[in-house]
PDB file of C-alpha atoms and ligand atoms in Angstrom:
ATOM      1  CA  MET R  13      22.262  -1.347 -34.805  1.00 48.00           C
ATOM      2  CA  SER R  14      18.505  -1.622 -34.304  1.00 50.00           C
ATOM      3  CA  VAL R  15      16.754  -4.605 -35.888  1.00 55.00           C
ATOM      4  CA  ASN R  16      14.328  -2.268 -37.664  1.00 61.00           C
ATOM      5  CA  GLN R  17      16.945  -0.076 -39.346  1.00 71.00           C
ATOM      6  CA  PRO R  18      17.798  -1.109 -42.901  1.00 78.00           C
ATOM      7  CA  ILE R  19      21.453  -2.130 -43.261  1.00 77.00           C
ATOM      8  CA  LYS R  20      23.289   0.502 -45.334  1.00 91.00           C
ATOM      9  CA  LYS R  21      26.338  -1.650 -46.038  1.00 97.00           C
ATOM     10  CA  VAL R  22      26.896  -5.261 -45.069  1.00 98.00           C
ATOM     11  CA  THR R  23      30.203  -5.813 -43.248  1.00 98.00           C
ATOM     12  CA  THR R  24      31.749  -8.716 -41.344  1.00 98.00           C
ATOM     13  CA  HIS R  25      30.402  -7.108 -38.143  1.00 98.00           C
ATOM     14  CA  VAL R  26      26.885  -6.977 -39.561  1.00 98.00           C
ATOM     15  CA  LEU R  27      27.131 -10.658 -40.559  1.00 98.00           C
ATOM     16  CA  HIS R  28      28.394 -11.634 -37.112  1.00 98.00           C
ATOM     17  CA  ALA R  29      25.527  -9.699 -35.482  1.00 98.00           C
ATOM     18  CA  MET R  30      23.052 -11.454 -37.783  1.00 98.00           C
ATOM     19  CA  LYS R  31      24.260 -14.831 -36.531  1.00 98.00           C
ATOM     20  CA  GLN R  32      24.023 -13.673 -32.928  1.00 98.00           C
ATOM     21  CA  ARG R  33      20.418 -12.539 -33.272  1.00 98.00           C
ATOM     22  CA  GLY R  34      19.449 -15.558 -35.394  1.00 98.00           C
ATOM     23  CA  GLU R  35      18.772 -13.612 -38.601  1.00 98.00           C
ATOM     24  CA  LYS R  36      19.487 -15.772 -41.650  1.00 98.00           C
ATOM     25  CA  ILE R  37      22.107 -14.567 -44.125  1.00 98.00           C
ATOM     26  CA  SER R  38      21.336 -14.624 -47.875  1.00 98.00           C
ATOM     27  CA  MET R  39      24.144 -15.180 -50.360  1.00 99.00           C
ATOM     28  CA  LEU R  40      24.240 -15.717 -54.140  1.00 99.00           C
ATOM     29  CA  THR R  41      26.960 -15.836 -56.738  1.00 99.00           C
ATOM     30  CA  ALA R  42      27.484 -12.982 -59.215  1.00 99.00           C
ATOM     31  CA  TYR R  43      30.009 -12.621 -61.999  1.00 99.00           C
ATOM     32  CA  ASP R  44      28.949  -9.534 -63.963  1.00 98.00           C
ATOM     33  CA  TYR R  45      27.747  -5.943 -63.497  1.00 98.00           C
ATOM     34  CA  SER R  46      24.151  -6.248 -64.706  1.00 98.00           C
ATOM     35  CA  MET R  47      23.256  -9.287 -62.607  1.00 98.00           C
ATOM     36  CA  ALA R  48      25.102  -7.979 -59.526  1.00 98.00           C
ATOM     37  CA  ARG R  49      23.112  -4.737 -59.780  1.00 98.00           C
ATOM     38  CA  ILE R  50      19.807  -6.619 -59.658  1.00 98.00           C
ATOM     39  CA  LEU R  51      20.842  -8.957 -56.819  1.00 98.00           C
ATOM     40  CA  ASP R  52      22.219  -6.049 -54.770  1.00 98.00           C
ATOM     41  CA  ALA R  53      19.049  -3.983 -55.355  1.00 98.00           C
ATOM     42  CA  ALA R  54      16.985  -6.986 -54.193  1.00 98.00           C
ATOM     43  CA  GLY R  55      18.851  -6.865 -50.878  1.00 98.00           C
ATOM     44  CA  ILE R  56      21.152  -9.887 -51.000  1.00 98.00           C
ATOM     45  CA  ASP R  57      23.537  -9.826 -48.015  1.00 98.00           C
ATOM     46  CA  ILE R  58      26.625 -11.423 -49.628  1.00 98.00           C
ATOM     47  CA  LEU R  59      27.601 -11.634 -53.289  1.00 99.00           C
ATOM     48  CA  LEU R  60      30.138 -14.335 -54.023  1.00 99.00           C
ATOM     49  CA  VAL R  61      32.274 -13.920 -57.110  1.00 99.00           C
ATOM     50  CA  GLY R  62      32.602 -17.677 -57.208  1.00 98.00           C
ATOM     51  CA  ASP R  63      35.055 -19.691 -59.231  1.00 98.00           C
ATOM     52  CA  SER R  64      31.871 -21.424 -60.464  1.00 98.00           C
ATOM     53  CA  ALA R  65      32.245 -18.701 -63.121  1.00 98.00           C
ATOM     54  CA  SER R  66      34.506 -21.312 -64.682  1.00 98.00           C
ATOM     55  CA  ASN R  67      31.412 -23.520 -65.202  1.00 97.00           C
ATOM     56  CA  VAL R  68      28.506 -21.157 -65.748  1.00 97.00           C
ATOM     57  CA  MET R  69      30.248 -18.264 -67.497  1.00 98.00           C
ATOM     58  CA  ALA R  70      33.053 -20.007 -69.384  1.00 98.00           C
ATOM     59  CA  GLY R  71      31.544 -23.477 -69.935  1.00 97.00           C
ATOM     60  CA  HIS R  72      34.358 -25.483 -68.355  1.00 98.00           C
ATOM     61  CA  GLU R  73      33.554 -28.835 -66.779  1.00 96.00           C
ATOM     62  CA  THR R  74      35.294 -27.951 -63.493  1.00 97.00           C
ATOM     63  CA  THR R  75      36.363 -24.857 -61.559  1.00 98.00           C
ATOM     64  CA  LEU R  76      40.048 -25.628 -62.075  1.00 98.00           C
ATOM     65  CA  PRO R  77      40.783 -23.742 -65.325  1.00 98.00           C
ATOM     66  CA  ILE R  78      39.676 -20.241 -64.261  1.00 98.00           C
ATOM     67  CA  THR R  79      42.642 -17.919 -63.726  1.00 98.00           C
ATOM     68  CA  LEU R  80      43.340 -15.169 -61.206  1.00 98.00           C
ATOM     69  CA  ASP R  81      43.153 -12.569 -64.009  1.00 98.00           C
ATOM     70  CA  GLN R  82      39.733 -13.867 -65.048  1.00 98.00           C
ATOM     71  CA  MET R  83      38.459 -13.829 -61.431  1.00 98.00           C
ATOM     72  CA  ILE R  84      39.692 -10.244 -61.124  1.00 98.00           C
ATOM     73  CA  TYR R  85      37.788  -9.254 -64.279  1.00 98.00           C
ATOM     74  CA  HIS R  86      34.555 -10.779 -62.908  1.00 99.00           C
ATOM     75  CA  ALA R  87      35.053  -9.232 -59.459  1.00 99.00           C
ATOM     76  CA  GLN R  88      35.716  -5.744 -60.887  1.00 98.00           C
ATOM     77  CA  SER R  89      32.417  -5.911 -62.783  1.00 98.00           C
ATOM     78  CA  VAL R  90      30.493  -7.038 -59.686  1.00 98.00           C
ATOM     79  CA  VAL R  91      32.020  -4.456 -57.341  1.00 98.00           C
ATOM     80  CA  ARG R  92      31.104  -1.636 -59.774  1.00 98.00           C
ATOM     81  CA  ALA R  93      27.444  -2.591 -59.344  1.00 98.00           C
ATOM     82  CA  VAL R  94      27.274  -2.998 -55.593  1.00 98.00           C
ATOM     83  CA  VAL R  95      25.845  -0.482 -53.141  1.00 98.00           C
ATOM     84  CA  ARG R  96      24.948  -2.611 -50.113  1.00 98.00           C
ATOM     85  CA  SER R  97      26.140  -6.217 -50.392  1.00 98.00           C
ATOM     86  CA  PHE R  98      29.364  -7.647 -48.973  1.00 98.00           C
ATOM     87  CA  VAL R  99      31.484  -8.953 -51.880  1.00 99.00           C
ATOM     88  CA  VAL R 100      33.543 -12.125 -51.386  1.00 99.00           C
ATOM     89  CA  VAL R 101      35.920 -13.225 -54.149  1.00 99.00           C
ATOM     90  CA  ASP R 102      37.057 -16.836 -54.596  1.00 98.00           C
ATOM     91  CA  LEU R 103      40.803 -17.411 -54.790  1.00 98.00           C
ATOM     92  CA  PRO R 104      40.973 -19.696 -57.837  1.00 98.00           C
ATOM     93  CA  PHE R 105      42.734 -23.044 -57.971  1.00 98.00           C
ATOM     94  CA  GLY R 106      46.509 -22.629 -58.111  1.00 96.00           C
ATOM     95  CA  SER R 107      46.525 -19.099 -56.701  1.00 97.00           C
ATOM     96  CA  TYR R 108      46.970 -19.969 -52.998  1.00 96.00           C
ATOM     97  CA  GLN R 109      47.796 -23.651 -52.455  1.00 91.00           C
ATOM     98  CA  GLY R 110      51.488 -23.334 -53.407  1.00 88.00           C
ATOM     99  CA  ASN R 111      52.571 -21.377 -50.336  1.00 94.00           C
ATOM    100  CA  SER R 112      51.413 -18.546 -48.120  1.00 97.00           C
ATOM    101  CA  LYS R 113      53.377 -15.906 -50.063  1.00 97.00           C
ATOM    102  CA  MET R 114      51.486 -16.889 -53.193  1.00 97.00           C
ATOM    103  CA  ALA R 115      48.174 -16.691 -51.286  1.00 98.00           C
ATOM    104  CA  LEU R 116      49.009 -13.214 -50.037  1.00 98.00           C
ATOM    105  CA  GLU R 117      50.125 -11.978 -53.470  1.00 98.00           C
ATOM    106  CA  SER R 118      46.931 -13.287 -55.100  1.00 98.00           C
ATOM    107  CA  THR R 119      44.817 -11.722 -52.356  1.00 98.00           C
ATOM    108  CA  ILE R 120      46.553  -8.362 -52.631  1.00 98.00           C
ATOM    109  CA  ARG R 121      45.873  -8.319 -56.365  1.00 98.00           C
ATOM    110  CA  ILE R 122      42.196  -9.101 -55.755  1.00 98.00           C
ATOM    111  CA  MET R 123      41.809  -6.449 -53.046  1.00 98.00           C
ATOM    112  CA  LYS R 124      43.732  -3.726 -54.921  1.00 98.00           C
ATOM    113  CA  GLU R 125      42.403  -4.368 -58.440  1.00 98.00           C
ATOM    114  CA  THR R 126      38.752  -5.201 -57.698  1.00 98.00           C
ATOM    115  CA  GLY R 127      37.685  -3.412 -54.512  1.00 98.00           C
ATOM    116  CA  GLY R 128      36.200  -6.684 -53.194  1.00 98.00           C
ATOM    117  CA  HIS R 129      35.730  -7.000 -49.445  1.00 98.00           C
ATOM    118  CA  ALA R 130      37.028 -10.511 -48.633  1.00 99.00           C
ATOM    119  CA  VAL R 131      38.413 -13.701 -50.181  1.00 98.00           C
ATOM    120  CA  LYS R 132      37.302 -17.324 -49.932  1.00 98.00           C
ATOM    121  CA  MET R 133      39.605 -20.350 -49.867  1.00 98.00           C
ATOM    122  CA  GLU R 134      38.743 -24.052 -49.978  1.00 98.00           C
ATOM    123  CA  GLY R 135      40.217 -26.324 -47.301  1.00 98.00           C
ATOM    124  CA  GLY R 136      40.944 -26.770 -43.602  1.00 98.00           C
ATOM    125  CA  LYS R 137      44.143 -27.374 -41.608  1.00 97.00           C
ATOM    126  CA  GLU R 138      46.172 -28.023 -44.770  1.00 96.00           C
ATOM    127  CA  ILE R 139      45.913 -24.361 -45.853  1.00 97.00           C
ATOM    128  CA  THR R 140      46.562 -22.872 -42.397  1.00 97.00           C
ATOM    129  CA  ASP R 141      49.687 -20.920 -43.458  1.00 97.00           C
ATOM    130  CA  SER R 142      47.905 -19.268 -46.368  1.00 97.00           C
ATOM    131  CA  ILE R 143      44.913 -18.269 -44.239  1.00 98.00           C
ATOM    132  CA  VAL R 144      47.122 -16.861 -41.448  1.00 98.00           C
ATOM    133  CA  ARG R 145      49.189 -14.803 -43.874  1.00 98.00           C
ATOM    134  CA  VAL R 146      46.169 -13.348 -45.660  1.00 98.00           C
ATOM    135  CA  LEU R 147      44.470 -12.543 -42.340  1.00 98.00           C
ATOM    136  CA  SER R 148      47.645 -10.887 -41.097  1.00 98.00           C
ATOM    137  CA  ALA R 149      47.371  -8.453 -44.028  1.00 98.00           C
ATOM    138  CA  GLY R 150      43.971  -7.416 -42.713  1.00 98.00           C
ATOM    139  CA  VAL R 151      41.870  -9.200 -45.332  1.00 98.00           C
ATOM    140  CA  PRO R 152      38.776 -11.094 -44.128  1.00 98.00           C
ATOM    141  CA  VAL R 153      38.801 -14.786 -45.108  1.00 98.00           C
ATOM    142  CA  MET R 154      35.776 -17.016 -45.662  1.00 99.00           C
ATOM    143  CA  GLY R 155      36.496 -20.752 -45.339  1.00 98.00           C
ATOM    144  CA  HIS R 156      34.912 -23.487 -47.469  1.00 98.00           C
ATOM    145  CA  LEU R 157      34.567 -27.104 -46.246  1.00 98.00           C
ATOM    146  CA  GLY R 158      32.720 -30.260 -47.296  1.00 98.00           C
ATOM    147  CA  LEU R 159      32.505 -30.635 -51.056  1.00 97.00           C
ATOM    148  CA  THR R 160      35.332 -28.419 -52.260  1.00 97.00           C
ATOM    149  CA  PRO R 161      35.089 -28.404 -56.069  1.00 96.00           C
ATOM    150  CA  GLN R 162      38.759 -27.460 -56.578  1.00 97.00           C
ATOM    151  CA  SER R 163      39.573 -30.963 -55.225  1.00 96.00           C
ATOM    152  CA  ILE R 164      37.166 -32.776 -57.553  1.00 95.00           C
ATOM    153  CA  TYR R 165      39.865 -35.071 -58.938  1.00 95.00           C
ATOM    154  CA  LYS R 166      40.731 -36.198 -55.406  1.00 92.00           C
ATOM    155  CA  PHE R 167      37.057 -36.896 -54.546  1.00 92.00           C
ATOM    156  CA  GLY R 168      36.200 -38.360 -57.961  1.00 93.00           C
ATOM    157  CA  THR R 169      32.517 -37.295 -57.738  1.00 92.00           C
ATOM    158  CA  TYR R 170      30.338 -34.350 -56.688  1.00 93.00           C
ATOM    159  CA  SER R 171      28.424 -36.539 -54.213  1.00 94.00           C
ATOM    160  CA  VAL R 172      27.640 -35.697 -50.566  1.00 96.00           C
ATOM    161  CA  ARG R 173      30.764 -35.408 -48.357  1.00 96.00           C
ATOM    162  CA  ALA R 174      31.427 -36.341 -44.732  1.00 97.00           C
ATOM    163  CA  LYS R 175      28.821 -39.100 -44.455  1.00 96.00           C
ATOM    164  CA  GLU R 176      31.323 -41.309 -42.606  1.00 97.00           C
ATOM    165  CA  ASP R 177      32.364 -40.563 -39.011  1.00 97.00           C
ATOM    166  CA  VAL R 178      36.077 -40.007 -39.729  1.00 97.00           C
ATOM    167  CA  GLU R 179      35.465 -37.377 -42.404  1.00 97.00           C
ATOM    168  CA  ALA R 180      32.661 -35.777 -40.346  1.00 98.00           C
ATOM    169  CA  GLN R 181      34.982 -35.495 -37.321  1.00 98.00           C
ATOM    170  CA  LYS R 182      37.736 -33.951 -39.467  1.00 98.00           C
ATOM    171  CA  LEU R 183      35.256 -31.445 -40.915  1.00 98.00           C
ATOM    172  CA  LEU R 184      34.087 -30.430 -37.435  1.00 98.00           C
ATOM    173  CA  GLU R 185      37.707 -29.970 -36.291  1.00 98.00           C
ATOM    174  CA  ASP R 186      38.528 -28.009 -39.455  1.00 98.00           C
ATOM    175  CA  ALA R 187      35.572 -25.680 -38.852  1.00 98.00           C
ATOM    176  CA  LYS R 188      36.717 -24.958 -35.285  1.00 98.00           C
ATOM    177  CA  HIS R 189      40.261 -24.474 -36.586  1.00 98.00           C
ATOM    178  CA  LEU R 190      39.103 -21.932 -39.205  1.00 98.00           C
ATOM    179  CA  GLU R 191      37.279 -20.036 -36.475  1.00 98.00           C
ATOM    180  CA  GLU R 192      40.378 -20.059 -34.231  1.00 98.00           C
ATOM    181  CA  LEU R 193      42.542 -18.772 -37.091  1.00 98.00           C
ATOM    182  CA  GLY R 194      40.162 -15.820 -37.484  1.00 98.00           C
ATOM    183  CA  CYS R 195      38.032 -16.616 -40.547  1.00 98.00           C
ATOM    184  CA  PHE R 196      34.879 -14.470 -40.475  1.00 98.00           C
ATOM    185  CA  ALA R 197      32.572 -17.148 -41.934  1.00 99.00           C
ATOM    186  CA  ILE R 198      32.523 -20.651 -43.413  1.00 99.00           C
ATOM    187  CA  VAL R 199      30.711 -22.158 -46.398  1.00 98.00           C
ATOM    188  CA  LEU R 200      29.633 -25.790 -45.937  1.00 98.00           C
ATOM    189  CA  GLU R 201      28.902 -27.512 -49.235  1.00 98.00           C
ATOM    190  CA  LYS R 202      26.899 -30.729 -49.689  1.00 98.00           C
ATOM    191  CA  ILE R 203      27.181 -32.402 -46.302  1.00 98.00           C
ATOM    192  CA  PRO R 204      24.539 -34.109 -44.119  1.00 98.00           C
ATOM    193  CA  ALA R 205      22.140 -31.598 -42.520  1.00 98.00           C
ATOM    194  CA  GLN R 206      22.758 -33.021 -39.048  1.00 98.00           C
ATOM    195  CA  LEU R 207      26.528 -32.443 -39.325  1.00 98.00           C
ATOM    196  CA  ALA R 208      25.975 -28.877 -40.623  1.00 98.00           C
ATOM    197  CA  LYS R 209      23.768 -28.205 -37.593  1.00 98.00           C
ATOM    198  CA  GLN R 210      26.480 -29.501 -35.265  1.00 98.00           C
ATOM    199  CA  VAL R 211      29.134 -27.317 -36.932  1.00 98.00           C
ATOM    200  CA  THR R 212      26.865 -24.248 -36.802  1.00 98.00           C
ATOM    201  CA  GLU R 213      26.279 -24.743 -33.084  1.00 98.00           C
ATOM    202  CA  SER R 214      30.005 -25.337 -32.427  1.00 98.00           C
ATOM    203  CA  VAL R 215      31.366 -22.097 -33.907  1.00 98.00           C
ATOM    204  CA  SER R 216      30.498 -18.459 -33.255  1.00 98.00           C
ATOM    205  CA  ILE R 217      31.152 -17.313 -36.845  1.00 98.00           C
ATOM    206  CA  PRO R 218      28.401 -17.462 -39.506  1.00 98.00           C
ATOM    207  CA  VAL R 219      28.047 -20.777 -41.353  1.00 99.00           C
ATOM    208  CA  ILE R 220      26.542 -20.537 -44.843  1.00 98.00           C
ATOM    209  CA  GLY R 221      25.231 -23.750 -46.377  1.00 98.00           C
ATOM    210  CA  ILE R 222      24.733 -25.053 -49.890  1.00 98.00           C
ATOM    211  CA  GLY R 223      23.166 -28.490 -49.771  1.00 98.00           C
ATOM    212  CA  ALA R 224      23.746 -28.496 -46.001  1.00 98.00           C
ATOM    213  CA  GLY R 225      20.158 -28.306 -44.738  1.00 98.00           C
ATOM    214  CA  PRO R 226      18.259 -25.597 -42.860  1.00 98.00           C
ATOM    215  CA  ASN R 227      20.089 -25.454 -39.524  1.00 98.00           C
ATOM    216  CA  VAL R 228      22.889 -23.131 -40.624  1.00 98.00           C
ATOM    217  CA  ASP R 229      23.186 -19.341 -40.433  1.00 98.00           C
ATOM    218  CA  GLY R 230      22.531 -18.676 -44.102  1.00 98.00           C
ATOM    219  CA  GLN R 231      22.167 -20.151 -47.571  1.00 99.00           C
ATOM    220  CA  VAL R 232      24.075 -19.728 -50.820  1.00 99.00           C
ATOM    221  CA  LEU R 233      23.182 -20.853 -54.332  1.00 98.00           C
ATOM    222  CA  VAL R 234      24.763 -20.330 -57.726  1.00 98.00           C
ATOM    223  CA  SER R 235      22.526 -17.596 -59.187  1.00 98.00           C
ATOM    224  CA  HIS R 236      22.417 -19.246 -62.635  1.00 98.00           C
ATOM    225  CA  ASP R 237      20.987 -22.388 -60.995  1.00 98.00           C
ATOM    226  CA  MET R 238      18.530 -20.489 -58.774  1.00 98.00           C
ATOM    227  CA  LEU R 239      17.247 -18.508 -61.783  1.00 98.00           C
ATOM    228  CA  GLY R 240      17.045 -21.554 -64.062  1.00 98.00           C
ATOM    229  CA  ILE R 241      19.592 -20.327 -66.615  1.00 98.00           C
ATOM    230  CA  THR R 242      21.405 -23.650 -66.261  1.00 96.00           C
ATOM    231  CA  LYS R 243      19.170 -26.468 -67.442  1.00 92.00           C
ATOM    232  CA  ASP R 244      20.720 -29.866 -66.851  1.00 90.00           C
ATOM    233  CA  PHE R 245      21.711 -29.524 -63.188  1.00 92.00           C
ATOM    234  CA  HIS R 246      19.168 -30.961 -60.738  1.00 93.00           C
ATOM    235  CA  PRO R 247      20.746 -31.624 -57.335  1.00 96.00           C
ATOM    236  CA  ARG R 248      18.260 -32.251 -54.523  1.00 96.00           C
ATOM    237  CA  PHE R 249      19.319 -29.086 -52.683  1.00 98.00           C
ATOM    238  CA  LEU R 250      18.528 -26.720 -55.570  1.00 98.00           C
ATOM    239  CA  ARG R 251      15.312 -24.675 -55.534  1.00 98.00           C
ATOM    240  CA  ARG R 252      14.689 -22.941 -58.871  1.00 98.00           C
ATOM    241  CA  TYR R 253      12.816 -19.636 -58.619  1.00 98.00           C
ATOM    242  CA  LEU R 254      12.593 -19.027 -62.366  1.00 98.00           C
ATOM    243  CA  ASN R 255      13.018 -20.892 -65.604  1.00 97.00           C
ATOM    244  CA  LEU R 256      15.091 -18.259 -67.383  1.00 98.00           C
ATOM    245  CA  TYR R 257      16.488 -20.741 -69.896  1.00 98.00           C
ATOM    246  CA  ASP R 258      13.019 -21.252 -71.431  1.00 98.00           C
ATOM    247  CA  LEU R 259      11.988 -17.603 -71.007  1.00 98.00           C
ATOM    248  CA  ILE R 260      15.115 -16.344 -72.803  1.00 98.00           C
ATOM    249  CA  LYS R 261      14.861 -19.024 -75.495  1.00 98.00           C
ATOM    250  CA  ASP R 262      11.207 -18.156 -76.106  1.00 98.00           C
ATOM    251  CA  ALA R 263      11.958 -14.416 -76.312  1.00 98.00           C
ATOM    252  CA  THR R 264      14.832 -15.102 -78.712  1.00 98.00           C
ATOM    253  CA  GLU R 265      12.619 -17.285 -80.931  1.00 98.00           C
ATOM    254  CA  ARG R 266      10.006 -14.500 -81.092  1.00 98.00           C
ATOM    255  CA  TYR R 267      12.712 -11.928 -81.936  1.00 98.00           C
ATOM    256  CA  ILE R 268      14.072 -14.147 -84.725  1.00 98.00           C
ATOM    257  CA  ALA R 269      10.564 -14.598 -86.143  1.00 98.00           C
ATOM    258  CA  ASP R 270       9.943 -10.833 -86.038  1.00 98.00           C
ATOM    259  CA  VAL R 271      13.238 -10.153 -87.843  1.00 98.00           C
ATOM    260  CA  LYS R 272      12.622 -12.828 -90.472  1.00 98.00           C
ATOM    261  CA  THR R 273       9.103 -11.564 -91.208  1.00 98.00           C
ATOM    262  CA  ALA R 274      10.259  -7.912 -91.201  1.00 98.00           C
ATOM    263  CA  ASP R 275       7.778  -7.224 -88.384  1.00 98.00           C
ATOM    264  CA  PHE R 276      10.669  -5.661 -86.426  1.00 98.00           C
ATOM    265  CA  PRO R 277      11.354  -2.758 -86.494  1.00 98.00           C
ATOM    266  CA  ASN R 278       7.948  -1.140 -87.030  1.00 98.00           C
ATOM    267  CA  ASP R 279       7.127   2.509 -87.779  1.00 98.00           C
ATOM    268  CA  GLN R 280       7.600   3.566 -84.138  1.00 98.00           C
ATOM    269  CA  GLU R 281      10.913   1.734 -83.776  1.00 98.00           C
ATOM    270  CA  GLN R 282      12.876   3.794 -86.294  1.00 98.00           C
ATOM    271  CA  TYR R 283      14.146   7.387 -86.808  1.00 98.00           C
TER     272      TYR R 283
HETATM  273  O1  LIG H  26      32.142 -20.908 -56.598  1.00 84.00           O
HETATM  274  C1  LIG H  26      31.031 -21.033 -56.053  1.00 84.00           C
HETATM  275  O2  LIG H  26      29.968 -20.787 -56.646  1.00 84.00           O
HETATM  276  C2  LIG H  26      30.995 -21.497 -54.672  1.00 84.00           C
HETATM  277  C3  LIG H  26      29.650 -21.745 -54.063  1.00 84.00           C
HETATM  278  C4  LIG H  26      29.120 -23.045 -54.516  1.00 84.00           C
HETATM  279  C5  LIG H  26      29.678 -21.663 -52.592  1.00 84.00           C
HETATM  280  O3  LIG H  26      32.008 -21.675 -54.079  1.00 84.00           O
END
């Protein structure tokens, strides 16, 4: 593919080629049709139907409560909107850790019922069997290392991971292991930038960072954070491009005022 030709559809091959030629990969979360349509039209490379839907869509404190059925509902809505982006769907907590058969069954449901293009799982060596079994069914797998929110009760906090040598070494080994198993990409969440750079240089598959500094192959953010729909979340790594919370609140206040004063609807806004 020539560098100047627009990409018609993003695939794992396209993403791999982007890493090879040093073109950064853009990724955002999406959970519904209307938002996915806008993000896809803007040219986002990967849309992640993240289990962060548990937080930003359902209002849960953690990602643990969201179910496979709920993830499938979100993914179906996103896939209906997408023309160009590559759609990755998170396997939710409890849908793949039990054993590899469970991982495969959950993945098959996602692939058959949503039309998504790949799944993401959190963890390294400890989920080897599940990754191998899903890959053997021909489904691309994205890994996720560093801060893995499904393990929040093990970590105790959402603070930066792998600051100490032992954990950093394990993360580096896990990343190489995920590549050897055949994962097509890895998300690195909230780890020191220097370690993310080392991982990115040590594997040939794309590494997408969130709070992992600039020396990775691409960046991902939760779209509700990037657009400023969420208000009380201010991690250092987050860049907000809009303040939608205030814009929507202001528009809603003006609508309420117009209704209360009978200014809306006017003569042109009726039949
Ligand atoms: O669920 C999610 O939004 C994620 C991203 C933070 C990578 O896993």
